[in-house]
Short mmCIF file of C-alpha atoms and ligand atoms in Angstrom, two decimals:
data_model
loop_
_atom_site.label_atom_id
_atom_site.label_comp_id
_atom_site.label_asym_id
_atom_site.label_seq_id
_atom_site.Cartn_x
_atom_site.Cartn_y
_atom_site.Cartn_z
CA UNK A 116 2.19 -61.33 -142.56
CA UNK A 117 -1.00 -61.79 -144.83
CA UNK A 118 -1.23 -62.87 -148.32
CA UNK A 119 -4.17 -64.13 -150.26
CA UNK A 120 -5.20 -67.45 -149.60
CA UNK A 121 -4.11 -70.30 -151.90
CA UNK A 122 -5.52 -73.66 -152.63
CA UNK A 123 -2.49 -76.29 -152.11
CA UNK A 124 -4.16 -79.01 -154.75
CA UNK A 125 -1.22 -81.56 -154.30
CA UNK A 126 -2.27 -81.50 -150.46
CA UNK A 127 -6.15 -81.88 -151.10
CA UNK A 128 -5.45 -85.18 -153.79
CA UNK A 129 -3.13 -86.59 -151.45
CA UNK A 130 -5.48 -86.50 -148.44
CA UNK A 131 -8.00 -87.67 -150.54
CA UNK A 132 -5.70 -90.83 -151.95
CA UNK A 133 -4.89 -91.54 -148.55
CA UNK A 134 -8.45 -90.89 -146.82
CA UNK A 135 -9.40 -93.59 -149.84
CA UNK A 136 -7.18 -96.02 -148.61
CA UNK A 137 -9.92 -96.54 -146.09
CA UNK A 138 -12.45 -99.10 -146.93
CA UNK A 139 -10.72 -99.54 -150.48
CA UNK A 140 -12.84 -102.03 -152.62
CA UNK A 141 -10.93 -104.75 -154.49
CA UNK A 142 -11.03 -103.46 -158.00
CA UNK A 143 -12.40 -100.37 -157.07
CA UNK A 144 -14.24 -98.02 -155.01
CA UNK A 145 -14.78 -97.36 -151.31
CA UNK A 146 -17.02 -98.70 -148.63
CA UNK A 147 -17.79 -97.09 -145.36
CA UNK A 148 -20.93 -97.59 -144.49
CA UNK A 149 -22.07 -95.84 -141.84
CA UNK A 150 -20.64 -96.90 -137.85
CA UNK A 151 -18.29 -100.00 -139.03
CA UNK A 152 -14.79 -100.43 -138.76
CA UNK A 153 -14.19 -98.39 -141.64
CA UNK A 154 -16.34 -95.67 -140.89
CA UNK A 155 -14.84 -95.43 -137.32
CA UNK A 156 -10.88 -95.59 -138.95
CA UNK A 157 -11.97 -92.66 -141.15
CA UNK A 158 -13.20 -90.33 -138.48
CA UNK A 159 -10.07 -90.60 -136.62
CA UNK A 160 -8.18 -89.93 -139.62
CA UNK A 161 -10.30 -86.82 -140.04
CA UNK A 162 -10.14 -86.03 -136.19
CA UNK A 163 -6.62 -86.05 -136.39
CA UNK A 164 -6.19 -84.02 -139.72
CA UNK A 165 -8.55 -81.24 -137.92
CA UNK A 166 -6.21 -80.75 -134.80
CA UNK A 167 -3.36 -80.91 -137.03
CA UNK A 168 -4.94 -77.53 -138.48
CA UNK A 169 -6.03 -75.74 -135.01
CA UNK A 170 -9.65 -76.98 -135.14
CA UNK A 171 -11.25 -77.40 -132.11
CA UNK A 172 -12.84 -80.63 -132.23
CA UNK A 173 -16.49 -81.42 -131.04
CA UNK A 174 -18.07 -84.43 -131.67
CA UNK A 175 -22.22 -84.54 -130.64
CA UNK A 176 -24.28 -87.73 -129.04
CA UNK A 177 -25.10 -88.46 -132.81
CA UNK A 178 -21.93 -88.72 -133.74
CA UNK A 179 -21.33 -85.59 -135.62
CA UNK A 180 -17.93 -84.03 -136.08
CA UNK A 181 -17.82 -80.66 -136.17
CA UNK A 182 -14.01 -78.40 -136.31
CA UNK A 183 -14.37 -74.94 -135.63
CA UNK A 184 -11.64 -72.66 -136.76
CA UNK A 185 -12.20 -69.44 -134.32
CA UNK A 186 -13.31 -65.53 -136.07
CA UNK A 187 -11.95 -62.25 -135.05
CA UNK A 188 -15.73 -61.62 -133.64
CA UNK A 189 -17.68 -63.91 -131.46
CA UNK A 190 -20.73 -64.35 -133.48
CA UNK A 191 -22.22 -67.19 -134.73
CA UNK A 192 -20.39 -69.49 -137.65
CA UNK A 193 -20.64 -70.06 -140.99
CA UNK A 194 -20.90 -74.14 -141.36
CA UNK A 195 -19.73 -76.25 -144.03
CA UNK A 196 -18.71 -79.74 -144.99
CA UNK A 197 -20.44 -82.72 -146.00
CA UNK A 198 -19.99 -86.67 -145.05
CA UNK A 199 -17.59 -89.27 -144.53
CA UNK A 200 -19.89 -92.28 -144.89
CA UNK A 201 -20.30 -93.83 -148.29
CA UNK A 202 -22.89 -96.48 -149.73
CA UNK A 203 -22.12 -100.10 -149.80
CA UNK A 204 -20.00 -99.94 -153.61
CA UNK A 205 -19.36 -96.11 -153.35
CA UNK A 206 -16.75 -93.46 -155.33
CA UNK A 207 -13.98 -91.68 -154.17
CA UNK A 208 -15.68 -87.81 -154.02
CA UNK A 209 -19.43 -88.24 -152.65
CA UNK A 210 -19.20 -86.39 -149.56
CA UNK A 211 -15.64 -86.46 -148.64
CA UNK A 212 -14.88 -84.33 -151.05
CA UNK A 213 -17.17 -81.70 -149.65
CA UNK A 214 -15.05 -81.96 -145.94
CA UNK A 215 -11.25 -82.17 -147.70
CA UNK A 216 -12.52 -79.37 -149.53
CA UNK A 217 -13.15 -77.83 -146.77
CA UNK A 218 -10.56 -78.80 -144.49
CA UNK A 219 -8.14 -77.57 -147.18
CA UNK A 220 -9.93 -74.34 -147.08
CA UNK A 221 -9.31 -74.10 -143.65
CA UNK A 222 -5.48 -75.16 -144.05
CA UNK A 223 -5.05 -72.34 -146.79
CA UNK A 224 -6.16 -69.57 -144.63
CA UNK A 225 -3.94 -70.93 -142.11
CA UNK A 226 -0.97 -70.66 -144.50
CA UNK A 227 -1.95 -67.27 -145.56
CA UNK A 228 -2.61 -66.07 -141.96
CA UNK A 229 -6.27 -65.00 -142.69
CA UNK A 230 -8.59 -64.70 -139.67
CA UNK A 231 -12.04 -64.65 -141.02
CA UNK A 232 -14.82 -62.07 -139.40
CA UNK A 233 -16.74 -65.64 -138.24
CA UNK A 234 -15.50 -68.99 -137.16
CA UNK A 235 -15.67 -71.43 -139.60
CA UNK A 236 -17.32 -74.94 -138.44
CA UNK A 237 -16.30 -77.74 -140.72
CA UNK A 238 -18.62 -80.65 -140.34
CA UNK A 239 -18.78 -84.40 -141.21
CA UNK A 240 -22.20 -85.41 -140.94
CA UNK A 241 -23.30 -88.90 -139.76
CA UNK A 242 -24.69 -91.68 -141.62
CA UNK A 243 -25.90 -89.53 -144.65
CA UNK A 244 -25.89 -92.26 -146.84
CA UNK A 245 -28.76 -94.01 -144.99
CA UNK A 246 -28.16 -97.25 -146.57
CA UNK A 247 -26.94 -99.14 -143.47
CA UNK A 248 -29.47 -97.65 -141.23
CA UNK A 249 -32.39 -95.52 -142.33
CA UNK A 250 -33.44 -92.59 -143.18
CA UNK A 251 -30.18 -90.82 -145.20
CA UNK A 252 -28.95 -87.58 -143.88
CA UNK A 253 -29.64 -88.69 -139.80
CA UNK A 254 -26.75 -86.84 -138.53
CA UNK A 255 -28.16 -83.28 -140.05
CA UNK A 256 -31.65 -84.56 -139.41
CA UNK A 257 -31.07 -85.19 -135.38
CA UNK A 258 -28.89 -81.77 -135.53
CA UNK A 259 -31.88 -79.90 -136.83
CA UNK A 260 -34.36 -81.26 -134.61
CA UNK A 261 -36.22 -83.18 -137.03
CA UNK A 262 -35.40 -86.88 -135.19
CA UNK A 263 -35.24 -87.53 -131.73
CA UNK A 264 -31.94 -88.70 -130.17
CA UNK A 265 -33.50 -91.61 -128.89
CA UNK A 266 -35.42 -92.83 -132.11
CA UNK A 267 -32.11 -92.49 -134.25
CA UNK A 268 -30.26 -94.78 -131.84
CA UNK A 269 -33.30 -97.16 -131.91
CA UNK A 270 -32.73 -96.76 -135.67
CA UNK A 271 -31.67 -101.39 -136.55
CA UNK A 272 -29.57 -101.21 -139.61
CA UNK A 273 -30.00 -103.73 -142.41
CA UNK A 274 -27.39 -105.85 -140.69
CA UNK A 275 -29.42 -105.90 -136.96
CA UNK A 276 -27.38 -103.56 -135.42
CA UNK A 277 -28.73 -100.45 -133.44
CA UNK A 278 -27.38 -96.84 -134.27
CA UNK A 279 -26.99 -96.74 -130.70
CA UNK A 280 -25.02 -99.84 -130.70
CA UNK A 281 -22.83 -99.37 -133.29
CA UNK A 282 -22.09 -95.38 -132.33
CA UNK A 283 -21.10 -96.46 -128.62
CA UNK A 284 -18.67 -99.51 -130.24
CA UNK A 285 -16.62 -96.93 -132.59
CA UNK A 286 -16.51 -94.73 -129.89
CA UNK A 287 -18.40 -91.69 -131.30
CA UNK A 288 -20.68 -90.92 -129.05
CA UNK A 289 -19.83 -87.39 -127.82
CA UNK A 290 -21.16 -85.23 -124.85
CA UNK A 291 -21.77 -82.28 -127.16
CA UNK A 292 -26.27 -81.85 -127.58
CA UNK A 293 -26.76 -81.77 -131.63
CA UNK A 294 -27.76 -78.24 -132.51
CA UNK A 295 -25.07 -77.25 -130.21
CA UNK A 296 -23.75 -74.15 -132.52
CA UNK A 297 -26.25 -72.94 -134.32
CA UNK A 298 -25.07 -71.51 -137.76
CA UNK A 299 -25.42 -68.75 -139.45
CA UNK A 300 -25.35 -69.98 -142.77
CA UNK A 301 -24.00 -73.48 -144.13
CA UNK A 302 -22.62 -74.19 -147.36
CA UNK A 303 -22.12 -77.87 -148.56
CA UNK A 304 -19.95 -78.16 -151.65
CA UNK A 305 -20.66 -81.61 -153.47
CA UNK A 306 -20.40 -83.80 -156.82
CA UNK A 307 -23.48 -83.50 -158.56
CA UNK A 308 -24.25 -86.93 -158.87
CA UNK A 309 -25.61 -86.40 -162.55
CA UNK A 310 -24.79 -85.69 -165.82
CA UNK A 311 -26.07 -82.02 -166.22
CA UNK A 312 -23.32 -79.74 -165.53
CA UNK A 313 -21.03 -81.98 -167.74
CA UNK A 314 -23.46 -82.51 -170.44
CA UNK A 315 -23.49 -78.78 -170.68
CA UNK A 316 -19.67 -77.99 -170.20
CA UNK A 317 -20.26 -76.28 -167.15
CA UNK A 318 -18.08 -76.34 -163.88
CA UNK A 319 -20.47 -74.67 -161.50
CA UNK A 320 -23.78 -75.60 -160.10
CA UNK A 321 -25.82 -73.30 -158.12
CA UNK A 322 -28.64 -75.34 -156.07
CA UNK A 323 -31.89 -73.79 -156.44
CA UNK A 324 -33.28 -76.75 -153.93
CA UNK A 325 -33.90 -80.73 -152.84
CA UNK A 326 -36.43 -83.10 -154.67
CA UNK A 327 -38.85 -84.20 -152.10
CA UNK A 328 -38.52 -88.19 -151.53
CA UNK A 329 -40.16 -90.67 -150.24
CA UNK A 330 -39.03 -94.33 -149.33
CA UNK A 331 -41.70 -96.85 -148.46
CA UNK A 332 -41.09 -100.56 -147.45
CA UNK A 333 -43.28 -103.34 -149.16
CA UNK A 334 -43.93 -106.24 -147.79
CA UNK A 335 -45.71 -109.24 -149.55
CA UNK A 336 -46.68 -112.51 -148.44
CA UNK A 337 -48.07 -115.17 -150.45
CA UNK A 338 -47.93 -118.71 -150.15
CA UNK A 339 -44.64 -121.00 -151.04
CA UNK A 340 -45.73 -124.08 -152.89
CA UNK A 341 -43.94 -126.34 -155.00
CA UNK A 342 -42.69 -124.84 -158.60
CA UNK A 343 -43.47 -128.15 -160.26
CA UNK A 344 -46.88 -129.12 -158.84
CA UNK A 345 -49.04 -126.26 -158.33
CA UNK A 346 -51.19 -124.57 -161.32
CA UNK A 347 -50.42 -121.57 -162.54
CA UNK A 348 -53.59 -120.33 -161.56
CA UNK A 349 -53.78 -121.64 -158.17
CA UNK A 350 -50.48 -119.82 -157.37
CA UNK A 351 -49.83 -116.83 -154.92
CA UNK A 352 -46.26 -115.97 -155.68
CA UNK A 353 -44.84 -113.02 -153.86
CA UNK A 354 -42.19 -113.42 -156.26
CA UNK A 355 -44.57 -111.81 -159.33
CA UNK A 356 -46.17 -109.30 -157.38
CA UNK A 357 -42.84 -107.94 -156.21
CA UNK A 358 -41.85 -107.48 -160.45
CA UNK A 359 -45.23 -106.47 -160.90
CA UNK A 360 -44.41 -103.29 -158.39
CA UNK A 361 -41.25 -102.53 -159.83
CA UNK A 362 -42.53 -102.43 -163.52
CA UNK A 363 -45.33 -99.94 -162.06
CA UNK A 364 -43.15 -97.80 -160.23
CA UNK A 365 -41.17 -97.36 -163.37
CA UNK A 366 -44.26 -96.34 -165.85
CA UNK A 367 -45.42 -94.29 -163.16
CA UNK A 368 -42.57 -92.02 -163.65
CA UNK A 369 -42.79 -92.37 -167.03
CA UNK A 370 -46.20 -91.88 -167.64
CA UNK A 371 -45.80 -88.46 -165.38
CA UNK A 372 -42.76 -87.49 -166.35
CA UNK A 373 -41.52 -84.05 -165.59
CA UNK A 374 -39.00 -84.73 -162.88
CA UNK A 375 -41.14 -87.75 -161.70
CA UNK A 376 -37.88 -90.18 -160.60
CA UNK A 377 -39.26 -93.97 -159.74
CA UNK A 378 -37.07 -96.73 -158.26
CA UNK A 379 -37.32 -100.36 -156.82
CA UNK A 380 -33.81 -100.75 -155.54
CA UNK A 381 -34.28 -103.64 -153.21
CA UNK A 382 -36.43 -106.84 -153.76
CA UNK A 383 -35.32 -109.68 -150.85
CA UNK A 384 -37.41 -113.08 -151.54
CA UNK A 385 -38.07 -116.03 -149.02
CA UNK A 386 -37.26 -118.75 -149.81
CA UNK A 387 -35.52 -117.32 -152.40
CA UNK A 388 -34.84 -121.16 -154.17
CA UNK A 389 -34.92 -122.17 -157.81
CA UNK A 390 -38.33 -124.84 -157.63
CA UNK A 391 -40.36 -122.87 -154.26
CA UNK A 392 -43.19 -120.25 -155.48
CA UNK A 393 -41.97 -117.68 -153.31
CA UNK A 394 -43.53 -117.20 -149.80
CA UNK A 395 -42.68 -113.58 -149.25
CA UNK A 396 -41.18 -110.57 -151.13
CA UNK A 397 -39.81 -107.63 -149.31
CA UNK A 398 -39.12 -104.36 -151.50
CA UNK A 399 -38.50 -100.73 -151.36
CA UNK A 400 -39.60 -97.83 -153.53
CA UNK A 401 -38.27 -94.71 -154.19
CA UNK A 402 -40.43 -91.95 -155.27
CA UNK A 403 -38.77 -88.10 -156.21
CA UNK A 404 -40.41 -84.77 -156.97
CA UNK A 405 -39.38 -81.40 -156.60
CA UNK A 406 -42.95 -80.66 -156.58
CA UNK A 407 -44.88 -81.58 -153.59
CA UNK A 408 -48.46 -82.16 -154.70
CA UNK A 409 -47.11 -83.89 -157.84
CA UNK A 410 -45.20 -86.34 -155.26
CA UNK A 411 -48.20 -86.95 -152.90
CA UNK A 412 -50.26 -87.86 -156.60
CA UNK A 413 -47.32 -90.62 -157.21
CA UNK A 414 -47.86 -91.65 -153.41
CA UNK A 415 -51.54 -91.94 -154.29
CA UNK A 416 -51.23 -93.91 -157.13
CA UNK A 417 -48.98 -96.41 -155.55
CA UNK A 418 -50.74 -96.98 -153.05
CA UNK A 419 -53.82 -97.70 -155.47
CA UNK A 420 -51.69 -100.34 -157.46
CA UNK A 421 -51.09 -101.59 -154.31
CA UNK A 422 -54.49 -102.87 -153.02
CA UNK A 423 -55.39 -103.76 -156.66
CA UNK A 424 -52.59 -106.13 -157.08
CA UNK A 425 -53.23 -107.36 -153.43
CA UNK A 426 -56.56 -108.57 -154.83
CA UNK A 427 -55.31 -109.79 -158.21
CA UNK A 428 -52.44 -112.11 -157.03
CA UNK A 429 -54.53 -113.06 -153.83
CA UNK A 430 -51.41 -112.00 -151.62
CA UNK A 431 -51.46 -109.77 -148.37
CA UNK A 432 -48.97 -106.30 -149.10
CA UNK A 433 -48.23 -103.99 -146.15
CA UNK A 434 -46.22 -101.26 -145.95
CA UNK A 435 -43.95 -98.70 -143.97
CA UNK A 436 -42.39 -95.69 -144.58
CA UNK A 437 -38.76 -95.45 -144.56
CA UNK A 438 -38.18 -91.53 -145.34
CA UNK A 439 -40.70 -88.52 -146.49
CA UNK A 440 -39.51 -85.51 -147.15
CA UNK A 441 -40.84 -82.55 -148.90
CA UNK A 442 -38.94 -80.48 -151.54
CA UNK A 443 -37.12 -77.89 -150.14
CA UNK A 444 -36.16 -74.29 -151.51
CA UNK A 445 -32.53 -72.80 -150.81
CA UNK A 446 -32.31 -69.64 -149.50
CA UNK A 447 -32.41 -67.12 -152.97
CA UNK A 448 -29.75 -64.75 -151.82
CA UNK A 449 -27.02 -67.80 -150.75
CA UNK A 450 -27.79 -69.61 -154.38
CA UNK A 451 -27.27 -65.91 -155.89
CA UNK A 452 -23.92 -65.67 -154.17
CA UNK A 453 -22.79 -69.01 -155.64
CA UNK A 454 -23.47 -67.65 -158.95
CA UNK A 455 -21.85 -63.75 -158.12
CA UNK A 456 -18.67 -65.78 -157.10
CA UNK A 457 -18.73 -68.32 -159.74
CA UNK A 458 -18.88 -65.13 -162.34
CA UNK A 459 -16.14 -63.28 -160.88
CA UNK A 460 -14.00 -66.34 -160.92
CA UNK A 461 -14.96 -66.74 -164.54
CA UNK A 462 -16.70 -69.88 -164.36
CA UNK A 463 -19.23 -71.40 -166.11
CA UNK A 464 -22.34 -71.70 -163.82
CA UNK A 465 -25.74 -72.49 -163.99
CA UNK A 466 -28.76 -73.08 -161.62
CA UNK A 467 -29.92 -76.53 -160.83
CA UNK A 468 -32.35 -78.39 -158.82
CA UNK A 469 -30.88 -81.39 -156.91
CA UNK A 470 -32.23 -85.11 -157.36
CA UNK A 471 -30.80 -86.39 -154.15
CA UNK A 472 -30.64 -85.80 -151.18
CA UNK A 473 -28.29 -84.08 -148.70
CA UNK A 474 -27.73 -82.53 -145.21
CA UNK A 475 -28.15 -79.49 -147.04
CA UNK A 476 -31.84 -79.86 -146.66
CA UNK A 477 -31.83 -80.47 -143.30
CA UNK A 478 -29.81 -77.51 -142.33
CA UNK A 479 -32.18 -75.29 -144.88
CA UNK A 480 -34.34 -75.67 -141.70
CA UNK A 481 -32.21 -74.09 -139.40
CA UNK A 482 -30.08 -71.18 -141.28
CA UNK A 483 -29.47 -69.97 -145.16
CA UNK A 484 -28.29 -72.90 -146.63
CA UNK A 485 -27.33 -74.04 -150.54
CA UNK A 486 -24.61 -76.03 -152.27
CA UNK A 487 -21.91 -75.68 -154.92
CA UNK A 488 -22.43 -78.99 -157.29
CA UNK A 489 -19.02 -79.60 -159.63
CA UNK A 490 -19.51 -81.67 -162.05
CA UNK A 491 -19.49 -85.83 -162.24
CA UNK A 492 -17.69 -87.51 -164.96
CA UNK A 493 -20.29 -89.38 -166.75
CA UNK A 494 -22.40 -88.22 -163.89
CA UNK A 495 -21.64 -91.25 -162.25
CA UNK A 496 -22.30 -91.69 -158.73
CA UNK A 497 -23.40 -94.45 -155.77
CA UNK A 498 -20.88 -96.54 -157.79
CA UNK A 499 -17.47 -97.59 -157.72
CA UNK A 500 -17.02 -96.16 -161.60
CA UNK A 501 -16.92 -92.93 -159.91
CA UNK A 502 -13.54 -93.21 -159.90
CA UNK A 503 -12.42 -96.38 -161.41
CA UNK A 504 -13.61 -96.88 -165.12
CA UNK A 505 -10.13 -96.54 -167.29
CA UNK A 506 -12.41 -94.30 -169.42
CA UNK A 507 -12.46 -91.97 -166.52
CA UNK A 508 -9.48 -92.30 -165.05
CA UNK A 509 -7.56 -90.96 -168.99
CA UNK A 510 -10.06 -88.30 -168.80
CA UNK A 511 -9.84 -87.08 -165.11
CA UNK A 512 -5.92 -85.87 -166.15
CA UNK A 513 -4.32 -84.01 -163.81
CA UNK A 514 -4.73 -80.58 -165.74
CA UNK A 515 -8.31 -81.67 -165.96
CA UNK A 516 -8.49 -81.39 -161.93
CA UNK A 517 -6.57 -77.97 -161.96
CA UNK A 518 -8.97 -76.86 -164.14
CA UNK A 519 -11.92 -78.26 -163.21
CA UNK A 520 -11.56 -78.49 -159.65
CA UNK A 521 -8.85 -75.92 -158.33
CA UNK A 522 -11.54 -72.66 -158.37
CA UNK A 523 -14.22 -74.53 -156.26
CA UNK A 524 -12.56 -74.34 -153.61
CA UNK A 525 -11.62 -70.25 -154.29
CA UNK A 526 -15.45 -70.31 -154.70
CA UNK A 527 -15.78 -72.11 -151.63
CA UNK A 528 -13.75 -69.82 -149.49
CA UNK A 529 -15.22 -66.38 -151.32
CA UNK A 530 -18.72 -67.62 -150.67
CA UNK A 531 -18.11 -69.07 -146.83
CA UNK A 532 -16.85 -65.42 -146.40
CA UNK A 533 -19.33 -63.77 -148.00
CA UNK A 534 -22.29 -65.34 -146.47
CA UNK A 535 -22.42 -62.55 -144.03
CA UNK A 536 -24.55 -61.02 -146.53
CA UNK A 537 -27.23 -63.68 -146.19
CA UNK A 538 -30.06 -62.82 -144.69
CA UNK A 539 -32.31 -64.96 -142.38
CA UNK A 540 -35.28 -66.51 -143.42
CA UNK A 541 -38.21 -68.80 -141.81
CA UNK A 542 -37.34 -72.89 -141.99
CA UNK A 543 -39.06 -74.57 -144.87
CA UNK A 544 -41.76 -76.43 -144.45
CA UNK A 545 -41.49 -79.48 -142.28
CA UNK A 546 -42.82 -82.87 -142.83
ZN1 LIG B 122 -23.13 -87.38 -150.62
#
């Protein structure tokens, strides 16, 4: 017997409470970086949960886990899911949510005995974060093609670890080539990660596209001298010209504004003691735009400061690049579906452009692709008050959830089986 197919919330909050439990962060938050312990222990946990459902398992040479629930036709599948990695002090919903979402989606058409026309593939991406081991979103990136197999493994994390390493230790490197089903549409439901939907009482986001990004690595090198002796003016302090960059970088985006994002999120200094003019600074900077010439012009500029300050503060600067991407453009007719389901389900939607990144974008080159964004409370994200602040915690009630969160996942199953409808269209632009 058939029946309609019903979201069992209790089931989804528990497996997320208990998924939590993994790489739980005194006082708060989660941390599974990408390939540790933690990561590893939550992979089997979401191995196991999978076969517990049917799902057969396949898990690529890049570590991606992929569950395909089978279709009454043998045609290619609709893919969604999300990650399982977080950031060093991450919350309880970026990215997992996205895979319990859809792992629940899968267990409620089980209940209600619903074969779909297509398999389903539910995916857990790896290393999206990117903040162990650069560039973010590596698992979709090597599954589209865009990175080799052997450069991601060469990939040495911030701890001196390989990719390589680190995927053979936790066990996760599988036979399966990454690519290996190619999809005919994915869908990655997410937490915005922002404060737009909420701000504007909405429960829905339809994503129009991805900011294009680009991280670059700074290095400075001055000369370390002693903080007591030396003359102001005969100083070359790596130390100043590494605050020097990140006050640029942050009138840059002011003084272009628009959607202009700017960010120095790491500064490392050497020595790095109280009375030593610091030898060397090492930074990163993170530049966004949704519009590509507009993001090149912030590149420019940059690197402009750059060589001027080189000359001002008599130091040496060099530079790598740690991630470019351009901005890319869902496919119209799977961000109109979002919104056609979101209306029939009576909920508050709007379109939105997203400011960070996501394996979205990398699928986008290979099949239709878009996300469903629900809102953030406080837009909070990339910290542990994603969950924990008591402010949030009274306000996430439970009838907040059922309200808030129960029709996503309706939305999520109407759309993954409506996606038949999308059509196929050439791969963004690559860069
Ligand atoms: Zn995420």
């Amino acid at each position: 017997m058939t029946t309609s197919p019903r979201i069992d919330l209790d089931r989804l909050l528990r497996r997320l409470d208990t998924f939590n439990q993994i790489g739980a962060l005194p006082g708060g938050g989660n941390c599974r970086l990408a390939l540790t312990d933690e990561d590893r222990a939550g992979r089997d946990l979401l191995v196991r949960w999978m076969r517990d459902l049917g799902l057969i398992v396949t898990i690529d040479a890049i570590g991606n886990i992929v569950g395909v629930r089978g279709g009454r036709e043998d045609l290619p599948p609709v893919m969604f899911g999300s990650h399982i990695d977080t950031v060093g002090t991450g919350g309880r919903y970026d990215g997992l949510y996205g895979v319990l979402a859809g792992l629940e989606a899968c267990a409620a058409l089980n209940d209600a005995g619903r074969a779909t026309r297509r398999p389903l593939a539910l995916v857990a991406f790896t290393n999206e974060e990117g903040s162990r081991f650069p560039p973010y979103a590596m698992g979709s990136l090597v599954y589209v093609g865009g990175l080799s197999l052997d450069d991601a493994y060469a990939v040495r994390g911030i701890d001196g670890a390989t990719v390589g390493e680190e995927l053979r230790r936790i066990g996760y490197v599988g036979e399966a080539s990454p690519g290996f089903l190619s999809p005919h549409a994915y869908l990655e439901l997410h937490i915005e990660q922002g404060p737009v939907l909420e701000s504007e009482g909405l429960v829905i986001g339809a994503v129009e596209g991805i900011t294009g990004l680009s991280w670059t690595e700074v290095s400075i090198t001055g000369r370390s001298a002693h903080a007591g002796t030396t003359p102001m003016h005969l100083r070359r302090d790596a130390a100043c010209a590494a605050g020097e960059i990140a006050l640029f970088v942050r009138r840059l985006a002011q003084s272009m504004g628009g959607h202009q994002k700017g960010t120095v999120g790491r500064i490392e200094l050497y020595p790095n003691l109280v009375n030593v003019i610091a030898e060397r600074a090492l930074l990163t900077v993170d530049l966004r735009n949704p519009d590509e010439s507009l993001l090149q012009e912030a590149e420019r500029q940059l690197a402009g400061f750059l060589d001027r300050l080189a000359a001002e503060e008599q130091v040496a600067i060099t530079t790598r690049s740690l991630a470019r991407f351009a901005p890319v453009a869902f496919a119209t007719e799977m961000v109109s579906l979002i919104e056609t389901t979101a209306r029939e389900l009576g909920l508050a939607c709007r379109r939105l452009p997203s400011g960070a990144g996501h394996d979205a974008q990398m699928m986008a080159r290979l099949c239709p692709a878009t996300m469903i964004f629900v809102p953030s409370v406080d837009g909070l994200s990339h910290n542990v008050r994603e969950y924990t602040s008591p402010r949030i915690v009274a306000r996430m009630s439970v009838s907040e959830i059922r309200d808030c969160h129960f029709p996503h996942f309706a939305s999520l199953m109407r759309a993954t089986q409506a996606t038949e409808a999308a059509q196929r269209q050439p791969p963004p632009p690559f860069t």
